[in-house]
CSV table of C-alpha atoms and ligand atoms in Angstrom, one decimal:
chain,number,residue,atom,x,y,z
A,642,MET,CA,0.0,0.0,0.0
A,643,ASN,CA,1.0,3.6,-0.5
A,644,ILE,CA,0.9,5.2,3.0
A,645,LEU,CA,1.2,8.9,3.7
A,646,ILE,CA,2.6,9.5,7.2
A,647,THR,CA,2.3,13.1,8.2
A,648,GLY,CA,4.7,13.9,11.0
A,649,GLY,CA,6.9,11.0,9.8
A,650,ALA,CA,10.1,12.8,10.8
A,651,GLY,CA,8.9,13.0,14.4
A,652,PHE,CA,9.1,10.6,17.3
A,653,ILE,CA,6.0,8.5,16.8
A,654,GLY,CA,5.6,9.0,13.0
A,655,SER,CA,9.2,7.9,12.2
A,656,ASN,CA,8.9,4.7,14.2
A,657,ILE,CA,5.7,3.9,12.5
A,658,ALA,CA,7.3,4.6,9.1
A,659,ASP,CA,10.1,2.2,9.8
A,660,ALA,CA,7.7,-0.6,10.7
A,661,MET,CA,5.5,0.0,7.7
A,662,ILE,CA,8.5,0.0,5.3
A,663,GLU,CA,9.6,-3.2,7.0
A,664,LYS,CA,6.2,-4.7,6.2
A,665,GLY,CA,6.7,-3.9,2.5
A,666,HIS,CA,4.6,-0.8,2.2
A,667,ARG,CA,5.6,2.3,0.3
A,668,VAL,CA,5.8,5.2,2.7
A,669,ILE,CA,5.5,8.8,1.8
A,670,ILE,CA,6.3,11.3,4.5
A,671,VAL,CA,5.1,14.9,4.8
A,672,ASP,CA,6.7,16.9,7.6
A,673,ASN,CA,7.7,20.6,7.9
A,674,LEU,CA,10.5,19.6,10.4
A,675,ILE,CA,9.3,22.1,13.0
A,676,THR,CA,10.1,19.5,15.7
A,677,GLY,CA,10.9,16.5,13.5
A,678,LYS,CA,14.4,15.6,12.2
A,679,LYS,CA,15.7,14.5,8.8
A,680,GLU,CA,17.9,11.9,10.5
A,681,ASN,CA,14.7,10.1,11.7
A,682,ILE,CA,13.5,9.5,8.2
A,683,HIS,CA,14.0,6.0,6.8
A,684,PRO,CA,16.1,6.1,3.6
A,685,LYS,CA,13.5,4.2,1.7
A,686,ALA,CA,10.7,6.7,2.6
A,687,VAL,CA,9.8,9.3,0.0
A,688,PHE,CA,10.1,12.6,1.9
A,689,HIS,CA,8.3,15.9,1.1
A,690,GLU,CA,9.2,18.8,3.3
A,691,MET,CA,5.9,20.5,3.5
A,692,ASP,CA,3.3,21.9,5.9
A,693,VAL,CA,0.1,19.9,6.2
A,694,ARG,CA,-1.8,23.1,5.8
A,695,ASP,CA,-0.2,23.8,2.4
A,696,VAL,CA,-2.7,23.6,-0.5
A,697,LYS,CA,0.2,22.3,-2.7
A,698,ILE,CA,-0.1,19.0,-0.8
A,699,GLU,CA,-2.5,18.0,-3.6
A,700,ASN,CA,0.4,17.5,-5.9
A,701,ILE,CA,1.6,14.7,-3.6
A,702,PHE,CA,-1.8,13.1,-3.9
A,703,PHE,CA,-1.8,13.3,-7.7
A,704,LYS,CA,1.7,11.9,-7.8
A,705,GLU,CA,1.8,9.2,-5.1
A,706,LYS,CA,-1.7,7.6,-5.3
A,707,ILE,CA,-2.2,7.5,-1.5
A,708,ASP,CA,-4.2,4.5,-0.1
A,709,VAL,CA,-4.0,5.4,3.6
A,710,ILE,CA,-3.2,8.6,5.5
A,711,CYS,CA,-1.7,8.1,8.9
A,712,HIS,CA,-1.9,11.5,10.4
A,713,HIS,CA,0.7,12.3,13.1
A,714,ALA,CA,1.7,15.9,12.3
A,715,ALA,CA,0.4,18.2,15.0
A,716,GLN,CA,1.0,21.0,17.3
A,717,MET,CA,1.3,18.6,20.3
A,718,ASP,CA,2.5,20.8,23.1
A,719,VAL,CA,-0.3,21.2,25.7
A,720,ARG,CA,1.2,24.3,27.3
A,721,LYS,CA,1.8,26.0,24.0
A,722,SER,CA,-1.8,25.4,23.0
A,723,VAL,CA,-2.8,27.3,26.1
A,724,VAL,CA,-0.5,30.2,25.2
A,725,ASP,CA,-1.4,30.3,21.5
A,726,PRO,CA,-4.7,28.5,20.9
A,727,ILE,CA,-5.0,30.1,17.5
A,728,PHE,CA,-1.8,28.5,16.2
A,729,ASP,CA,-2.8,25.2,17.8
A,730,ALA,CA,-6.2,25.3,16.0
A,731,ASN,CA,-4.5,26.4,12.8
A,732,VAL,CA,-2.3,23.3,12.6
A,733,ASN,CA,-4.5,20.7,14.3
A,734,VAL,CA,-7.8,21.7,12.8
A,735,LEU,CA,-7.1,23.4,9.5
A,736,GLY,CA,-4.1,21.0,8.7
A,737,MET,CA,-6.4,18.0,9.3
A,738,LEU,CA,-9.2,19.5,7.2
A,739,ASN,CA,-6.8,20.0,4.3
A,740,LEU,CA,-5.9,16.3,4.5
A,741,LEU,CA,-9.5,15.2,4.8
A,742,GLN,CA,-10.5,17.2,1.7
A,743,MET,CA,-7.6,15.5,-0.2
A,744,ALA,CA,-8.7,12.1,1.2
A,745,VAL,CA,-12.2,12.5,-0.3
A,746,LYS,CA,-11.1,14.0,-3.6
A,747,HIS,CA,-8.4,11.3,-4.1
A,748,GLN,CA,-10.3,8.3,-2.9
A,749,VAL,CA,-8.1,7.5,0.1
A,750,LYS,CA,-9.3,4.2,1.6
A,751,LYS,CA,-8.5,4.9,5.3
A,752,PHE,CA,-7.5,7.7,7.7
A,753,ILE,CA,-5.6,6.8,10.8
A,754,PHE,CA,-5.6,9.6,13.4
A,755,ALA,CA,-3.2,10.1,16.3
A,756,SER,CA,-5.5,11.4,19.0
A,757,THR,CA,-5.0,11.6,22.8
A,758,GLY,CA,-6.4,9.7,25.7
A,759,GLY,CA,-4.4,11.8,28.0
A,760,ALA,CA,-5.9,15.2,27.0
A,761,ILE,CA,-9.3,14.4,25.6
A,762,TYR,CA,-11.1,13.1,28.7
A,763,GLY,CA,-9.8,15.8,31.0
A,764,GLU,CA,-10.0,15.2,34.8
A,765,GLN,CA,-11.2,11.6,35.0
A,766,ASP,CA,-14.4,10.6,36.9
A,767,TYR,CA,-13.1,7.0,37.2
A,768,PHE,CA,-9.8,5.2,36.6
A,769,PRO,CA,-8.8,3.9,34.2
A,770,ALA,CA,-11.0,5.8,31.6
A,771,ASP,CA,-12.6,3.8,28.9
A,772,GLU,CA,-13.7,5.2,25.6
A,773,ASN,CA,-17.2,6.0,27.0
A,774,HIS,CA,-15.7,8.4,29.6
A,775,PRO,CA,-17.1,11.9,29.3
A,776,MET,CA,-14.9,14.1,27.1
A,777,ARG,CA,-14.0,17.4,28.9
A,778,PRO,CA,-10.6,18.4,27.5
A,779,CYS,CA,-9.0,21.1,29.7
A,780,SER,CA,-6.7,22.5,27.0
A,781,PRO,CA,-7.0,23.8,23.5
A,782,TYR,CA,-4.8,20.9,22.4
A,783,GLY,CA,-7.4,18.4,23.8
A,784,ILE,CA,-10.2,20.4,22.1
A,785,THR,CA,-8.5,20.4,18.7
A,786,LYS,CA,-7.9,16.6,18.9
A,787,LEU,CA,-11.5,16.0,19.8
A,788,THR,CA,-12.5,18.3,16.9
A,789,GLY,CA,-10.4,16.1,14.6
A,790,GLU,CA,-12.3,13.1,15.8
A,791,LYS,CA,-15.6,14.8,15.2
A,792,TYR,CA,-14.6,15.7,11.6
A,793,LEU,CA,-13.7,12.1,11.0
A,794,PHE,CA,-17.1,11.1,12.0
A,795,PHE,CA,-18.6,13.7,9.6
A,796,TYR,CA,-16.4,12.6,6.7
A,797,GLN,CA,-17.2,8.9,7.3
A,798,GLN,CA,-21.0,9.7,7.4
A,799,THR,CA,-21.0,12.0,4.5
A,800,TYR,CA,-18.4,10.6,2.2
A,801,GLY,CA,-17.8,7.0,3.5
A,802,LEU,CA,-14.2,7.7,4.5
A,803,LYS,CA,-13.0,4.9,6.8
A,804,TYR,CA,-11.1,5.9,9.9
A,805,VAL,CA,-9.3,4.5,12.9
A,806,VAL,CA,-8.7,6.9,15.8
A,807,LEU,CA,-6.0,5.9,18.3
A,808,ARG,CA,-6.2,7.7,21.5
A,809,TYR,CA,-2.7,7.4,22.9
A,810,ALA,CA,-1.7,7.6,26.5
A,811,ASN,CA,1.7,9.2,27.2
A,812,VAL,CA,4.0,7.7,24.6
A,813,TYR,CA,7.7,7.4,25.4
A,814,GLY,CA,10.8,5.7,23.8
A,815,PRO,CA,13.7,6.2,21.4
A,816,ARG,CA,13.6,9.4,19.3
A,817,GLN,CA,11.4,11.3,21.6
A,818,ASN,CA,12.3,15.0,21.5
A,819,PRO,CA,14.0,16.0,24.8
A,820,HIS,CA,13.9,19.7,24.1
A,821,GLY,CA,10.2,20.5,24.3
A,822,GLU,CA,7.9,20.9,27.3
A,823,ALA,CA,6.3,17.5,26.7
A,824,GLY,CA,7.9,14.1,27.1
A,825,VAL,CA,9.2,13.9,30.6
A,826,VAL,CA,11.1,10.6,30.0
A,827,ALA,CA,13.2,12.1,27.2
A,828,ILE,CA,13.7,15.3,29.2
A,829,PHE,CA,14.9,13.5,32.3
A,830,CYS,CA,17.2,11.3,30.3
A,831,SER,CA,18.7,14.2,28.4
A,832,LYS,CA,19.2,16.3,31.6
A,833,MET,CA,20.7,13.4,33.6
A,834,LEU,CA,23.2,12.6,30.8
A,835,HIS,CA,24.2,16.2,30.4
A,836,GLY,CA,24.8,16.6,34.2
A,837,GLU,CA,21.9,19.1,34.4
A,838,GLN,CA,19.4,19.1,37.3
A,839,PRO,CA,15.9,17.7,36.2
A,840,ILE,CA,13.0,19.4,38.0
A,841,ILE,CA,10.0,17.4,39.1
A,842,ASN,CA,6.9,19.6,38.8
A,843,GLY,CA,5.1,19.8,42.1
A,844,ASP,CA,5.3,16.9,44.5
A,845,GLY,CA,5.7,14.4,41.7
A,846,THR,CA,2.7,12.3,42.7
A,847,GLN,CA,0.8,13.1,39.5
A,848,THR,CA,0.4,10.0,37.5
A,849,ARG,CA,0.2,9.2,33.8
A,850,ASP,CA,-0.2,6.1,31.7
A,851,TYR,CA,3.1,5.5,29.9
A,852,VAL,CA,2.9,3.4,26.8
A,853,TYR,CA,6.1,2.3,25.0
A,854,ILE,CA,6.6,3.3,21.4
A,855,ASP,CA,6.8,-0.3,20.0
A,856,ASP,CA,3.3,-0.9,21.3
A,857,VAL,CA,2.0,2.3,19.7
A,858,VAL,CA,3.6,1.2,16.4
A,859,ALA,CA,1.9,-2.2,16.7
A,860,ALA,CA,-1.5,-0.5,17.2
A,861,ASN,CA,-1.0,1.4,14.0
A,862,LEU,CA,-0.1,-1.8,12.1
A,863,LEU,CA,-3.4,-3.4,13.4
A,864,ALA,CA,-5.3,-0.2,12.5
A,865,LEU,CA,-4.1,-0.6,8.9
A,866,LYS,CA,-5.8,-4.0,8.7
A,867,HIS,CA,-8.9,-3.1,10.6
A,868,PRO,CA,-11.9,-3.0,8.2
A,869,GLN,CA,-14.3,-0.8,10.3
A,870,SER,CA,-14.3,2.8,11.4
A,871,ASP,CA,-13.7,2.9,15.2
A,872,PHE,CA,-11.8,4.6,18.0
A,873,PHE,CA,-9.5,3.0,20.6
A,874,ASN,CA,-7.6,3.9,23.8
A,875,ILE,CA,-4.0,2.9,23.5
A,876,GLY,CA,-2.5,2.8,27.0
A,877,THR,CA,-1.5,0.3,29.6
A,878,GLY,CA,-4.1,0.7,32.4
A,879,ILE,CA,-1.2,1.3,34.8
A,880,GLU,CA,-0.5,4.6,36.5
A,881,THR,CA,3.1,5.7,37.2
A,882,ASP,CA,4.0,8.8,39.0
A,883,VAL,CA,6.8,11.2,38.1
A,884,ASN,CA,8.8,10.4,41.2
A,885,LYS,CA,9.0,6.7,40.2
A,886,LEU,CA,10.0,7.7,36.6
A,887,PHE,CA,12.8,9.9,38.0
A,888,ARG,CA,14.1,7.1,40.3
A,889,VAL,CA,14.1,4.4,37.7
A,890,LEU,CA,15.9,6.6,35.1
A,891,ARG,CA,18.4,7.8,37.7
A,892,ASP,CA,19.3,4.2,38.6
A,893,GLU,CA,19.4,3.2,35.0
A,894,LEU,CA,21.6,6.1,33.9
A,895,LYS,CA,23.7,5.9,37.1
A,896,SER,CA,23.0,9.6,37.5
A,897,THR,CA,23.8,11.5,40.7
A,898,ALA,CA,21.0,14.0,40.2
A,899,GLU,CA,19.1,14.9,43.3
A,900,GLU,CA,15.4,14.6,43.5
A,901,ARG,CA,14.4,18.2,43.3
A,902,HIS,CA,10.9,19.5,43.1
A,903,GLY,CA,9.6,22.7,41.5
A,904,GLU,CA,6.3,24.5,41.3
A,905,THR,CA,3.1,22.7,40.3
A,906,LYS,CA,2.3,23.7,36.8
A,907,PRO,CA,-1.1,25.4,36.7
A,908,GLY,CA,-3.9,23.3,35.1
A,909,GLU,CA,-1.8,20.1,35.2
A,910,GLN,CA,-4.0,17.0,35.6
A,911,GLN,CA,-3.3,15.0,38.7
A,912,ARG,CA,-4.1,11.5,37.3
A,913,SER,CA,-4.6,10.0,33.9
A,914,VAL,CA,-4.9,6.4,33.0
A,915,LEU,CA,-6.6,4.5,30.1
A,916,ASN,CA,-8.6,1.3,29.9
A,917,TYR,CA,-7.5,-0.6,26.7
A,918,ASP,CA,-10.1,-3.5,26.8
A,919,LYS,CA,-11.8,-2.3,23.6
A,920,ALA,CA,-8.5,-2.3,21.7
A,921,THR,CA,-7.9,-5.9,22.9
A,922,SER,CA,-11.3,-7.3,22.0
A,923,ILE,CA,-11.7,-5.6,18.6
A,924,LEU,CA,-8.2,-4.8,17.3
A,925,GLY,CA,-6.4,-7.7,19.1
A,926,TRP,CA,-4.0,-5.2,20.6
A,927,LYS,CA,-2.5,-5.2,24.1
A,928,PRO,CA,0.6,-3.5,25.5
A,929,GLY,CA,3.6,-5.8,25.5
A,930,VAL,CA,6.3,-3.7,27.2
A,931,ASP,CA,6.1,-2.9,30.9
A,932,VAL,CA,7.2,0.5,32.1
A,933,GLU,CA,10.5,-0.8,33.7
A,934,THR,CA,11.6,-2.5,30.5
A,935,GLY,CA,10.5,0.4,28.4
A,936,LEU,CA,12.4,2.9,30.6
A,937,GLN,CA,15.5,0.7,30.4
A,938,ARG,CA,15.3,0.6,26.6
A,939,THR,CA,14.7,4.4,26.4
A,940,ALA,CA,17.6,5.1,28.8
A,941,ALA,CA,19.9,2.9,26.7
A,942,PHE,CA,18.9,4.8,23.5
A,943,PHE,CA,19.7,8.2,25.0
A,944,ARG,CA,22.9,6.8,26.6
A,945,ASP,CA,24.1,5.5,23.2
A,946,LYS,CA,23.2,8.8,21.6
A,947,HIS,CA,25.1,10.7,24.2
A,948,LYS,CA,28.3,8.8,23.7
B,714,NAD,P1,6.7,15.0,17.4
B,714,NAD,O1,6.7,16.5,17.6
B,714,NAD,O2,7.9,14.3,17.5
B,714,NAD,O3,6.1,14.7,15.9
B,714,NAD,C1,5.2,15.6,15.3
B,714,NAD,C2,5.8,15.8,13.9
B,714,NAD,O4,4.9,16.6,13.1
B,714,NAD,C3,7.1,16.5,13.8
B,714,NAD,O5,8.0,15.8,13.0
B,714,NAD,C4,6.8,17.9,13.3
B,714,NAD,O6,7.9,18.4,12.6
B,714,NAD,C5,5.6,17.6,12.4
B,714,NAD,N1,4.8,18.7,12.2
B,714,NAD,C6,4.3,19.6,13.2
B,714,NAD,N2,3.5,20.5,12.6
B,714,NAD,C7,3.5,20.2,11.3
B,714,NAD,C8,2.8,20.9,10.2
B,714,NAD,N3,2.1,21.9,10.3
B,714,NAD,N4,3.0,20.3,8.9
B,714,NAD,C9,3.8,19.2,8.7
B,714,NAD,N5,4.5,18.6,9.8
B,714,NAD,C10,4.3,19.1,11.0
B,714,NAD,O7,5.5,14.5,18.3
B,714,NAD,P2,5.0,13.0,18.6
B,714,NAD,O8,5.1,12.7,20.1
B,714,NAD,O9,5.7,12.0,17.7
B,714,NAD,O10,3.5,13.1,18.3
B,714,NAD,C11,2.9,12.6,17.0
B,714,NAD,C12,1.4,12.6,17.1
B,714,NAD,O11,1.0,11.8,18.2
B,714,NAD,C13,0.9,14.0,17.4
B,714,NAD,O12,-0.3,14.2,16.6
B,714,NAD,C14,0.5,14.0,18.8
B,714,NAD,O13,-0.5,14.9,19.1
B,714,NAD,C15,0.1,12.6,19.0
B,714,NAD,N6,0.2,12.2,20.4
B,714,NAD,C16,1.4,12.1,21.0
B,714,NAD,C17,1.5,11.6,22.3
B,714,NAD,C18,2.8,11.5,23.1
B,714,NAD,O14,2.8,11.1,24.2
B,714,NAD,N7,3.9,11.8,22.4
B,714,NAD,C19,0.3,11.3,23.0
B,714,NAD,C20,-0.9,11.5,22.4
B,714,NAD,C21,-1.0,11.8,21.1
């Protein structure tokens, strides 16, 4: 199949691209390299440096005969979305609409969308949240991801475009960008290796559901084969707090960093964890990498990169 991966130079998109190429698919990547890196791009992928909002993207659809769009390009920084909600909506809503219009016009067979289980449900009423949990996003980022899902429903109803929504928990692993605000595992690894002091926001008891990149890649491969339109949580059902992350990484990297706490970030969720039963029963997906193993592998990646 000819698969267009937007954001394919980024952390998650590039790992998916590698796996899809490995499976024999032809992968076309569109990325404007705002956070992505050329070095992440598989040599066998066809790369177009372009913004997903660019109308010239149509040339790629004419040329490449795209069967599936796997949409991972996004403004994905929650805090930035609060500071600049217009930019967030511009990329996440208008960029997606540009692709959806192309999908209909060029008879794309399926649209896989990287959504968020962490930001879409907001403060949870119960733990872990399943897909029926009320959706009360507390950030513009969560709102634009939810909007993306609603557009998919519209395009499916109106034009028959098939879609699979994957609501990721907190994804971590090799190639995550350590220089942004998001991605605490990558940030801690990078700071510990550079001898800088990592700061734990607040008391560090806030929890997240950390899902390893290989499991997220596996969910995308299953989504490719799934014949119906549907949406799934992709998480582990297990909460890990930031203090534990810090300690595991410090041991793994043999760091001497002290456990230092900073201010609580305003608006930060205290707990977030996803129920993945639906993905297991319908997609046949379940997480295969526990958080200790995943953190070891991630620490090893950053250690090798640092050498
Ligand atoms: P990332 O920043 O590494 O990847 C995003 C990629 O999109 C980058 O390569 C960037 O250059 C590209 N991009 C951004 N704006 C673009 C634009 N306007 N046009 C073209 N390319 C553009 O982030 P990631 O962690 O790999 O996230 C990938 C997707 O997964 C995003 O949609 C994100 O919202 C979603 N997601 C990530 C997580 C997580 O924990 N990392 C959790 C839930 C959902």
